[in-house]
Amino acid sequence: MLRTLLLLLTVLSLAAQAQPTSSPGQRTYCNPLNLDYGYTPIPNFAEAGKHRATADPVITLYKGDYYLFSTNQWGYWWSKDLYNWKFVSRSFLEPQHKVYDDLCAPAVFVLGDTLLVYGSTQEKNFPIWMSTNPKKNEWKKAVDPFQVGAWDPDFFLDTDGKLYLYWGSSNVYPLYGQQISRKNFAPIGERKELFKLNDAQFGWQRFGEYLDNTFLDPFMEGAWMNKYNGKYYLQYGAPGTEFSGYADGVQVSDKPLGPFTPQPHNPFAYKPGGFARGAGHGNTFQDTWGNWWHLSTMVIAVKNNFERRLGLWPAGFDKDGVLYSNTAFGDYPTYLPTGPEDHLKSRFAGWMLLNYNKPVQVSSTLGGYAANHAVDENIKTYWSAATANKGEYLQTDLGSVCTVRAIQINYADQDAQFLGKQQGTYHQYKLYQSNDGKTWKVLVDKSQNRTDVPHDYIELPAGVKTRYLKLENIHMPTGKFAISGLRVFGLGSGTKPSSVKGFVVLRTEKDKRSAWLRWSPTDGAYAYNIYTGIAPDKLYNCIMVHGQNEYYFKGMDKDRPYYFTIESINENGISQRTPVMEAK
């Protein structure tokens, strides 16, 4: 009896420790999403170092809960609140499938009372899986095999009950669409070519980090369909998943298989600046209150082009039916939904970054992984300690006593040993605070944590006035103690920056897709937000720029005027925006 009781208590303890948990009264989240991401399972992708990776996500609301599937996670997550995610371990591959990709860029959809899942394949040898109890990992085959080889698939159930499949991932071929039988999932008729990219007109579709079509033509992938007010919004990712400008565009039609016309506001999900960049290949969904959100792929692409994370953005349709996604301050603390919301209004909590490029001290340094990389607002760079030993630390100086409201700890993968999804791994640490750098108090104690938290985000119950914070390692799941971003949020003790002066937009005569933006540096500002769009009241895209007073914006439709405004940012707040400027 005693042994049985002890075993039961052990099982319950492990179950309780199996997933990240939010702080009591958690009201905000911070991108990248803090999921227990698996490591790439593909050996060739890990030659420069084993690392966490996922992309191509889908969130679907099913029976009142959210289900999140993404590439190569050997399972999926579910949540009641879009913050606390519980992982369900599951392989959807069978012995005859001689591939590494387990649910690569999956299609996830609901038919009646059933949740269905289908992974990317170029062959006709994958089943469609179905479940009425996915929390309990109960799955069976709806059809085996599905008779359409579809990479980056998306199933869409129309309001008239007809089912459609959209797919494609290529820099040569278009997106395709086809009607599918709801009775037996057989294809109906012939597939239809829908549309290709047009980078000669739309600058954001050009391939490369600098949108210069270096060595390859741009890729179009990641189809996703929504219907809103009788219109069909077919979304797609471009121009390449490894670039900061990876974004989602949309074309609109009156019919599910077209013809489609590009929405004037494109891309509609775009985040080329800031700490974590990229907002491509995702899906647009509604929460339990009917609010729209866009989930997408964020870029790291250091150890491999396909080293990626996930981001979640408020989204919606404006009064003119324009699909948008709000990525301004998209990797800062953002309010979670508590009811119906107007996503044209910012969900940003107003807590500023307090330690950008501020002084740091560390216990040790491995090679060229310098300490300042932990506070440079670049997820691609990171500091690594020489070991993973208990006691290795990173200390950041805010420069003055500030009010701290939240901290995000972004771990990097240095000398990681894992391939694929690992169970039972965890991070442990303590976070201290001090006003003088000598006398320390524990601010956050996760020395007993048993969860895997690669992008841990801690919202404090109340503001804490302090100047110094020190992150001390207790335990790493694998590899060295390495941090790509120790990000401290709150409000400083000084004044907001003044408005930007001398803002000019020089749109070239030679290539109307591109413009050179310049402005005078603002004293005390550490960053600037550039807002741009197709009308003065539709400035839906935002670019955060750090440490410089110019930006080359190459993402425009050559045939449209664009509008711009800019604001300056420091640890104390945000300036007023400049008057909106037209660039013809």
XYZ file of C-alpha atoms in Angstrom:
584
model
C 0.000 0.000 0.000
C 2.791 2.425 0.949
C 4.721 1.628 -2.240
C 1.560 2.203 -4.304
C 0.902 5.527 -2.588
C 4.499 6.676 -3.073
C 4.349 5.682 -6.744
C 1.075 7.568 -7.196
C 2.508 10.675 -5.534
C 5.595 10.475 -7.751
C 3.476 10.222 -10.911
C 1.291 13.132 -9.828
C 4.368 15.205 -9.004
C 5.935 14.563 -12.410
C 2.662 15.365 -14.140
C 2.375 18.646 -12.257
C 5.939 19.531 -13.206
C 5.597 18.600 -16.839
C 4.781 22.021 -18.296
C 5.674 25.695 -17.920
C 3.343 27.670 -15.690
C 2.537 31.366 -15.613
C 2.899 33.657 -12.640
C -0.205 34.016 -10.450
C -2.497 36.573 -12.009
C -0.571 36.486 -15.294
C -1.950 39.152 -17.643
C 0.718 39.296 -20.354
C 2.844 37.146 -22.618
C 6.011 37.895 -24.586
C 7.257 36.583 -27.934
C 8.894 34.249 -28.778
C 6.342 31.969 -27.166
C 7.728 30.087 -24.178
C 7.108 26.533 -25.363
C 9.180 23.451 -24.616
C 10.400 23.341 -28.208
C 11.959 20.133 -29.435
C 15.394 19.988 -31.036
C 15.795 19.407 -34.740
C 15.601 15.652 -35.375
C 17.505 15.925 -38.662
C 21.257 15.207 -38.280
C 22.232 17.169 -41.402
C 20.500 20.223 -39.952
C 22.566 19.969 -36.754
C 26.084 19.921 -38.204
C 26.774 23.445 -36.892
C 25.361 22.531 -33.489
C 22.306 20.785 -32.128
C 19.511 23.266 -31.509
C 15.813 23.752 -30.873
C 13.660 24.334 -33.927
C 10.072 24.486 -35.036
C 7.982 26.502 -37.494
C 4.855 26.456 -39.691
C 2.400 26.530 -36.772
C -1.358 26.157 -36.539
C -3.602 26.959 -33.578
C -7.128 25.565 -33.814
C -9.939 26.045 -31.314
C -11.555 22.671 -30.587
C -14.169 21.979 -27.910
C -13.253 25.190 -26.094
C -9.503 24.528 -25.983
C -6.648 25.640 -28.215
C -4.535 23.031 -29.989
C -1.125 23.980 -31.366
C 0.688 21.863 -33.948
C 3.996 22.746 -35.593
C 6.840 21.149 -37.500
C 8.752 18.171 -36.094
C 7.690 18.323 -32.452
C 6.807 14.639 -32.058
C 3.507 15.741 -30.565
C 1.392 18.831 -29.989
C 0.232 21.248 -27.278
C -3.144 22.256 -25.902
C -4.160 25.233 -23.764
C -7.178 26.863 -22.196
C -5.792 30.412 -22.198
C -3.133 30.784 -24.945
C -0.450 30.973 -22.244
C -0.167 27.673 -20.394
C 0.508 24.943 -22.941
C 0.483 21.221 -22.134
C 2.446 18.939 -24.407
C 1.056 15.615 -25.663
C 3.750 13.271 -26.970
C 2.754 11.591 -30.216
C 4.407 10.403 -33.434
C 2.269 10.512 -36.560
C 4.822 8.582 -38.629
C 4.606 4.866 -39.318
C 7.411 2.389 -40.135
C 6.828 2.661 -43.883
C 7.406 6.434 -43.783
C 11.156 6.681 -44.288
C 11.428 10.403 -43.469
C 12.508 12.573 -40.544
C 9.606 14.990 -40.904
C 6.942 14.102 -38.352
C 4.040 16.456 -39.097
C 6.051 18.974 -41.080
C 3.925 22.095 -41.660
C 0.756 20.250 -40.661
C -2.802 20.893 -41.746
C -5.168 20.949 -38.750
C -8.927 21.287 -39.127
C -12.246 20.493 -37.447
C -15.113 18.589 -39.051
C -18.150 18.322 -36.803
C -16.975 16.905 -33.495
C -13.634 15.689 -34.866
C -10.142 17.171 -34.988
C -8.108 16.106 -38.035
C -4.383 16.376 -38.810
C -2.330 15.807 -41.942
C 1.415 16.358 -42.438
C 3.331 17.550 -45.494
C 4.393 14.994 -48.080
C 5.145 14.958 -51.793
C 3.908 11.363 -51.965
C 0.471 9.785 -51.661
C 1.392 7.664 -48.642
C 0.324 9.655 -45.545
C -2.935 9.132 -43.670
C -5.213 11.840 -42.353
C -5.468 11.311 -38.594
C -8.565 12.078 -36.550
C -9.469 12.354 -32.880
C -12.405 13.238 -30.680
C -10.207 13.163 -27.575
C -6.813 14.692 -28.455
C -6.081 15.590 -24.820
C -5.859 11.866 -24.151
C -3.805 11.200 -27.287
C -6.511 9.036 -28.836
C -6.094 8.991 -32.623
C -7.134 6.802 -35.524
C -6.969 7.081 -39.289
C -9.705 8.889 -41.149
C -8.257 7.768 -44.492
C -5.043 5.945 -45.397
C -3.439 7.028 -47.608
C -4.731 10.458 -48.582
C -4.615 10.674 -52.379
C -3.101 14.151 -52.727
C 0.606 14.720 -52.191
C 0.536 18.147 -50.580
C 3.435 20.075 -49.030
C 2.417 22.830 -46.607
C -1.237 21.728 -46.756
C -4.276 23.562 -45.408
C -7.829 22.219 -45.261
C -10.676 24.730 -45.252
C -14.318 23.953 -44.487
C -16.577 26.483 -46.195
C -19.822 27.710 -44.703
C -21.753 25.732 -47.338
C -20.203 22.497 -46.049
C -17.745 22.008 -48.913
C -14.155 21.072 -48.055
C -11.093 22.449 -49.844
C -7.375 21.770 -49.761
C -4.705 24.414 -50.451
C -0.988 23.672 -50.703
C 2.384 24.575 -52.192
C 5.984 25.329 -51.228
C 8.166 26.389 -54.125
C 10.041 29.176 -55.866
C 8.858 27.824 -59.220
C 5.314 26.522 -58.845
C 2.171 28.354 -57.662
C -0.147 27.635 -54.771
C -2.749 25.027 -55.635
C -6.341 24.470 -54.560
C -8.777 21.598 -54.927
C -12.144 20.535 -53.578
C -12.072 17.412 -51.376
C -14.951 15.059 -50.618
C -16.145 15.207 -47.016
C -17.349 11.611 -47.228
C -14.139 9.823 -48.191
C -11.552 12.661 -48.580
C -11.125 11.837 -52.270
C -10.103 14.751 -54.519
C -12.909 16.205 -56.630
C -12.004 17.347 -60.126
C -8.563 18.647 -60.998
C -6.283 20.769 -58.877
C -6.313 24.449 -59.790
C -3.347 26.785 -60.061
C -4.172 29.829 -57.928
C -1.324 32.373 -58.048
C 2.421 32.925 -57.881
C 4.593 35.603 -56.331
C 5.238 38.822 -58.233
C 8.438 40.258 -56.769
C 8.841 42.626 -59.719
C 5.900 44.542 -58.282
C 5.918 43.709 -54.568
C 9.287 44.496 -53.018
C 8.753 42.466 -49.823
C 8.611 39.274 -51.923
C 12.247 39.521 -53.038
C 14.536 36.769 -51.747
C 17.330 37.448 -49.253
C 17.991 39.236 -45.971
C 18.294 42.494 -47.914
C 15.549 41.743 -50.460
C 18.007 41.641 -53.354
C 17.087 38.236 -54.857
C 20.543 36.899 -54.068
C 21.207 33.539 -55.818
C 17.609 32.247 -55.603
C 14.139 33.299 -56.591
C 11.708 33.854 -53.707
C 9.697 31.037 -52.179
C 5.938 30.991 -51.619
C 4.568 28.504 -49.083
C 2.337 28.026 -46.076
C -1.189 28.412 -47.453
C -3.941 29.302 -44.989
C -7.556 30.210 -45.751
C -10.049 32.291 -43.752
C -13.495 33.456 -44.758
C -14.764 36.809 -43.515
C -17.949 38.636 -44.560
C -18.320 36.429 -47.625
C -14.754 36.992 -48.848
C -12.015 34.368 -49.044
C -8.599 35.389 -47.684
C -5.887 33.021 -48.933
C -2.680 33.661 -46.977
C 0.871 32.582 -47.784
C 4.437 33.000 -46.520
C 7.309 34.584 -48.493
C 10.134 35.125 -49.501
C 12.236 32.730 -47.351
C 11.916 31.348 -43.852
C 15.515 32.221 -42.842
C 15.160 35.999 -43.317
C 14.098 38.849 -41.010
C 11.548 39.923 -43.614
C 9.784 36.543 -43.659
C 6.153 37.593 -43.780
C 2.624 36.533 -44.625
C 0.756 38.014 -47.554
C -2.865 37.568 -48.569
C -4.981 37.511 -51.706
C -8.763 37.882 -51.680
C -11.563 36.372 -53.762
C -15.332 35.989 -53.879
C -14.874 32.259 -54.502
C -12.863 29.594 -52.648
C -10.776 28.711 -55.735
C -10.452 32.208 -57.093
C -9.673 34.188 -59.074
C -7.672 35.951 -56.344
C -6.511 39.563 -56.139
C -3.717 40.813 -53.864
C -4.996 42.782 -50.874
C -3.638 46.357 -51.120
C -2.182 46.050 -47.585
C 0.580 43.481 -47.952
C 2.289 41.808 -46.250
C -0.311 41.747 -43.521
C 1.951 39.994 -40.961
C 5.404 41.603 -40.914
C 8.114 41.985 -38.277
C 11.540 42.661 -39.813
C 13.019 44.475 -36.783
C 13.495 44.098 -33.053
C 14.804 41.260 -30.889
C 12.967 38.372 -32.547
C 12.158 38.844 -36.216
C 9.934 37.288 -38.833
C 6.171 36.751 -38.986
C 5.645 34.320 -41.860
C 4.005 30.935 -42.488
C 1.348 30.731 -39.840
C -2.385 30.771 -39.387
C -5.126 33.221 -38.481
C -7.697 32.050 -35.923
C -10.316 33.301 -33.474
C -10.154 32.910 -29.704
C -13.056 31.966 -27.459
C -14.297 35.591 -27.485
C -14.122 35.903 -31.267
C -10.929 37.986 -31.311
C -8.630 37.316 -34.270
C -4.980 36.310 -33.779
C -2.161 35.453 -36.139
C 0.361 32.770 -35.209
C 3.583 32.646 -37.216
C 7.192 31.583 -37.614
C 10.012 33.691 -36.122
C 13.587 33.495 -37.357
C 16.877 32.612 -35.662
C 18.724 30.845 -38.527
C 22.161 30.723 -36.884
C 23.041 27.035 -36.607
C 20.806 26.210 -39.539
C 18.487 28.126 -41.871
C 15.588 26.263 -40.299
C 16.347 27.264 -36.676
C 13.090 29.005 -35.796
C 10.541 29.836 -33.083
C 6.859 30.835 -32.866
C 5.198 34.213 -32.344
C 1.600 35.245 -31.650
C 0.144 38.587 -32.763
C -3.198 40.392 -32.303
C -4.901 40.496 -35.705
C -8.217 41.260 -37.328
C -10.189 42.793 -40.170
C -10.755 46.548 -40.280
C -13.990 48.302 -41.298
C -13.026 47.937 -44.966
C -12.342 44.222 -44.677
C -8.556 44.633 -44.674
C -6.773 41.771 -42.895
C -4.021 43.072 -40.598
C -1.703 41.843 -37.853
C -0.425 44.121 -35.092
C 3.297 43.442 -34.545
C 4.250 46.828 -33.032
C 6.192 46.077 -29.826
C 5.574 42.484 -30.894
C 8.378 41.033 -28.722
C 7.546 43.156 -25.660
C 4.997 42.271 -22.939
C 1.555 42.059 -24.536
C -1.796 41.719 -22.802
C -3.560 38.392 -23.037
C -7.251 38.392 -24.003
C -9.878 38.571 -21.276
C -12.874 39.240 -23.518
C -13.766 40.877 -26.822
C -11.039 43.341 -27.859
C -10.338 45.871 -30.613
C -7.016 44.702 -31.992
C -6.551 47.942 -33.913
C -5.750 49.293 -30.462
C -2.385 48.255 -29.072
C -2.175 45.275 -26.720
C 1.328 46.380 -25.663
C 1.540 46.582 -21.859
C 3.602 49.798 -21.954
C 6.578 48.237 -20.152
C 9.784 49.405 -21.801
C 13.042 47.527 -22.222
C 15.316 48.727 -19.402
C 18.699 47.179 -20.163
C 19.420 47.543 -23.879
C 23.227 47.625 -24.257
C 23.610 48.427 -20.552
C 26.696 47.206 -18.617
C 26.910 43.509 -17.801
C 29.107 41.303 -15.661
C 29.466 37.545 -16.046
C 31.034 34.654 -14.211
C 32.948 33.407 -17.281
C 32.901 33.602 -21.066
C 33.257 30.869 -23.668
C 35.387 32.006 -26.607
C 33.845 34.838 -28.578
C 30.373 34.511 -27.063
C 30.756 37.877 -25.369
C 28.728 39.109 -22.410
C 27.212 42.108 -24.202
C 25.456 39.741 -26.635
C 22.955 39.006 -23.863
C 21.665 42.606 -23.951
C 22.092 43.638 -27.601
C 18.469 42.905 -28.663
C 19.556 40.389 -31.266
C 18.318 36.818 -30.875
C 21.013 35.640 -33.317
C 23.841 36.544 -30.915
C 24.363 35.198 -27.426
C 26.646 35.064 -24.430
C 27.816 31.674 -23.248
C 29.449 30.835 -19.960
C 32.409 28.468 -20.076
C 30.356 25.740 -18.379
C 26.859 24.715 -17.388
C 27.859 24.613 -13.738
C 25.715 25.800 -10.892
C 26.776 29.317 -9.973
C 27.536 30.640 -13.471
C 25.842 34.029 -13.662
C 24.954 37.045 -15.770
C 24.451 40.436 -14.120
C 22.828 43.449 -15.789
C 22.930 47.092 -14.647
C 19.868 49.191 -15.520
C 21.892 52.390 -15.010
C 19.550 53.784 -12.358
C 16.783 52.587 -10.069
C 13.842 51.582 -12.267
C 10.480 49.922 -11.746
C 10.762 46.364 -13.029
C 7.538 44.666 -14.115
C 8.663 41.613 -16.115
C 11.733 39.656 -17.207
C 12.243 37.437 -20.233
C 15.084 34.893 -20.176
C 15.990 33.617 -23.638
C 18.297 30.615 -23.530
C 20.630 29.814 -26.431
C 21.798 26.395 -27.562
C 25.543 26.043 -27.015
C 26.951 22.505 -27.115
C 23.483 20.992 -26.818
C 23.449 17.197 -27.074
C 19.875 16.444 -28.134
C 18.255 15.518 -31.427
C 14.468 15.536 -31.486
C 11.905 16.115 -28.765
C 13.107 15.355 -25.234
C 10.884 14.656 -22.259
C 11.691 15.452 -18.637
C 14.207 18.236 -19.345
C 14.178 21.443 -17.328
C 15.866 24.744 -16.474
C 16.587 25.908 -12.931
C 17.830 29.337 -11.896
C 17.586 32.138 -9.388
C 17.092 35.786 -10.267
C 18.362 38.346 -7.757
C 17.865 42.115 -7.497
C 19.943 44.833 -5.825
C 20.014 48.617 -5.570
C 23.784 48.844 -5.065
C 25.205 45.742 -6.740
C 26.429 44.436 -3.358
C 23.428 43.455 -1.267
C 21.185 41.008 -3.129
C 17.648 39.733 -2.615
C 16.015 36.849 -4.412
C 13.469 38.190 -6.890
C 12.506 34.921 -8.634
C 13.408 31.468 -7.343
C 13.120 28.665 -9.863
C 15.719 26.440 -8.238
C 13.078 23.714 -7.889
C 11.552 24.184 -11.341
C 11.063 20.970 -13.334
C 9.877 22.463 -16.617
C 11.579 23.229 -19.911
C 11.421 27.019 -20.345
C 13.692 28.122 -23.231
C 12.062 31.578 -23.397
C 10.920 31.938 -19.811
C 8.771 35.001 -19.182
C 8.056 36.192 -15.652
C 5.454 38.866 -14.974
C 5.988 40.201 -11.449
C 2.894 40.548 -9.230
C 3.824 44.202 -8.646
C 6.516 46.603 -9.770
C 9.886 46.221 -8.022
C 12.212 49.206 -7.750
C 15.788 48.111 -8.359
C 18.910 48.823 -10.407
C 20.775 45.515 -10.750
C 19.549 42.052 -11.658
C 21.594 38.867 -11.589
C 20.636 35.597 -13.243
C 22.331 32.626 -11.576
C 22.328 29.206 -13.178
C 21.273 26.164 -11.175
C 20.659 23.602 -13.921
C 20.609 23.461 -17.735
C 18.753 20.767 -19.703
C 21.738 20.411 -22.029
C 24.798 22.349 -23.171
C 26.448 25.408 -21.637
C 24.681 28.159 -19.693
C 24.028 30.508 -22.637
C 21.681 33.496 -22.969
C 20.642 35.279 -26.176
C 18.573 37.834 -24.287
C 18.149 38.718 -20.632
C 15.421 41.292 -21.204
C 14.148 43.435 -18.338
C 10.880 45.345 -18.784
C 9.278 48.151 -16.801
C 9.670 51.931 -16.502
C 12.770 53.993 -15.963
C 13.086 56.992 -13.670
C 13.729 59.603 -16.377
C 11.752 61.331 -19.109
C 10.384 60.062 -22.380
C 12.348 60.886 -25.519
C 11.389 63.869 -27.651
C 9.783 63.456 -31.043
C 11.957 62.583 -34.003
C 13.261 65.493 -36.061
C 14.233 65.571 -39.701
C 12.380 62.463 -40.800
C 12.560 62.038 -44.583
C 11.538 59.240 -46.937
C 13.490 59.095 -50.197
C 11.622 56.794 -52.556
C 13.701 56.169 -55.644
C 12.567 56.967 -59.174
C 14.409 53.910 -60.466
C 12.685 51.355 -58.223
C 9.495 52.362 -56.447
C 9.621 49.206 -54.359
C 12.400 50.748 -52.259
C 13.036 53.828 -50.136
C 15.788 55.242 -47.938
C 14.479 56.541 -44.604
C 16.577 58.957 -42.562
C 16.110 61.066 -39.430
C 18.134 63.009 -36.894
C 19.222 60.981 -33.848
C 17.075 61.646 -30.781
C 18.980 62.175 -27.529
C 18.362 59.353 -25.105
C 16.480 57.116 -27.550
C 17.637 53.532 -27.890
C 15.245 52.604 -30.724
C 12.662 53.900 -33.178
C 9.389 52.500 -34.484
C 8.658 53.197 -38.137
C 4.979 52.789 -39.027
C 4.007 52.409 -42.668
C 0.938 51.549 -44.686
C -1.234 52.240 -47.695
C -3.276 55.058 -46.120
C -2.844 57.527 -43.237
C -5.366 55.512 -41.192
C -3.934 52.119 -42.189
C -0.361 52.255 -40.903
C -0.542 48.596 -39.951
C 3.107 47.577 -40.399
C 5.803 48.490 -37.880
C 9.604 48.219 -38.059
C 11.678 48.633 -34.882
C 15.190 49.972 -35.533
C 17.953 49.970 -32.884
C 21.079 52.083 -32.692
C 20.878 53.869 -36.037
C 19.104 56.768 -37.688
C 18.414 55.279 -41.113
C 16.602 52.335 -42.616
C 16.333 50.904 -46.103
C 12.716 49.913 -46.615
C 12.365 47.707 -49.665
C 8.938 46.193 -49.111
C 6.565 48.363 -51.154
C 4.146 47.800 -54.017
C 5.725 49.846 -56.807
C 2.340 51.148 -57.998
C 1.033 52.539 -54.692
C 1.771 55.575 -52.560
C 2.861 54.747 -49.009
C 2.538 56.659 -45.770
C 5.038 56.859 -42.920
C 5.450 58.094 -39.377
C 8.097 57.451 -36.726
C 8.403 57.509 -32.925
C 11.411 57.345 -30.615
C 11.731 54.910 -27.710
C 13.679 54.768 -24.457
C 13.359 53.062 -21.094
C 10.981 55.784 -19.894
C 8.440 55.613 -22.676
C 7.559 56.540 -26.237
C 7.570 59.918 -27.957
C 4.747 61.392 -29.967
C 4.733 60.237 -33.562
C 5.726 62.583 -36.351
C 3.040 63.855 -38.749
C 2.138 61.223 -41.318
C 4.172 61.642 -44.499
C 3.231 60.484 -47.996
C 5.814 58.917 -50.311
C 4.528 58.696 -53.882
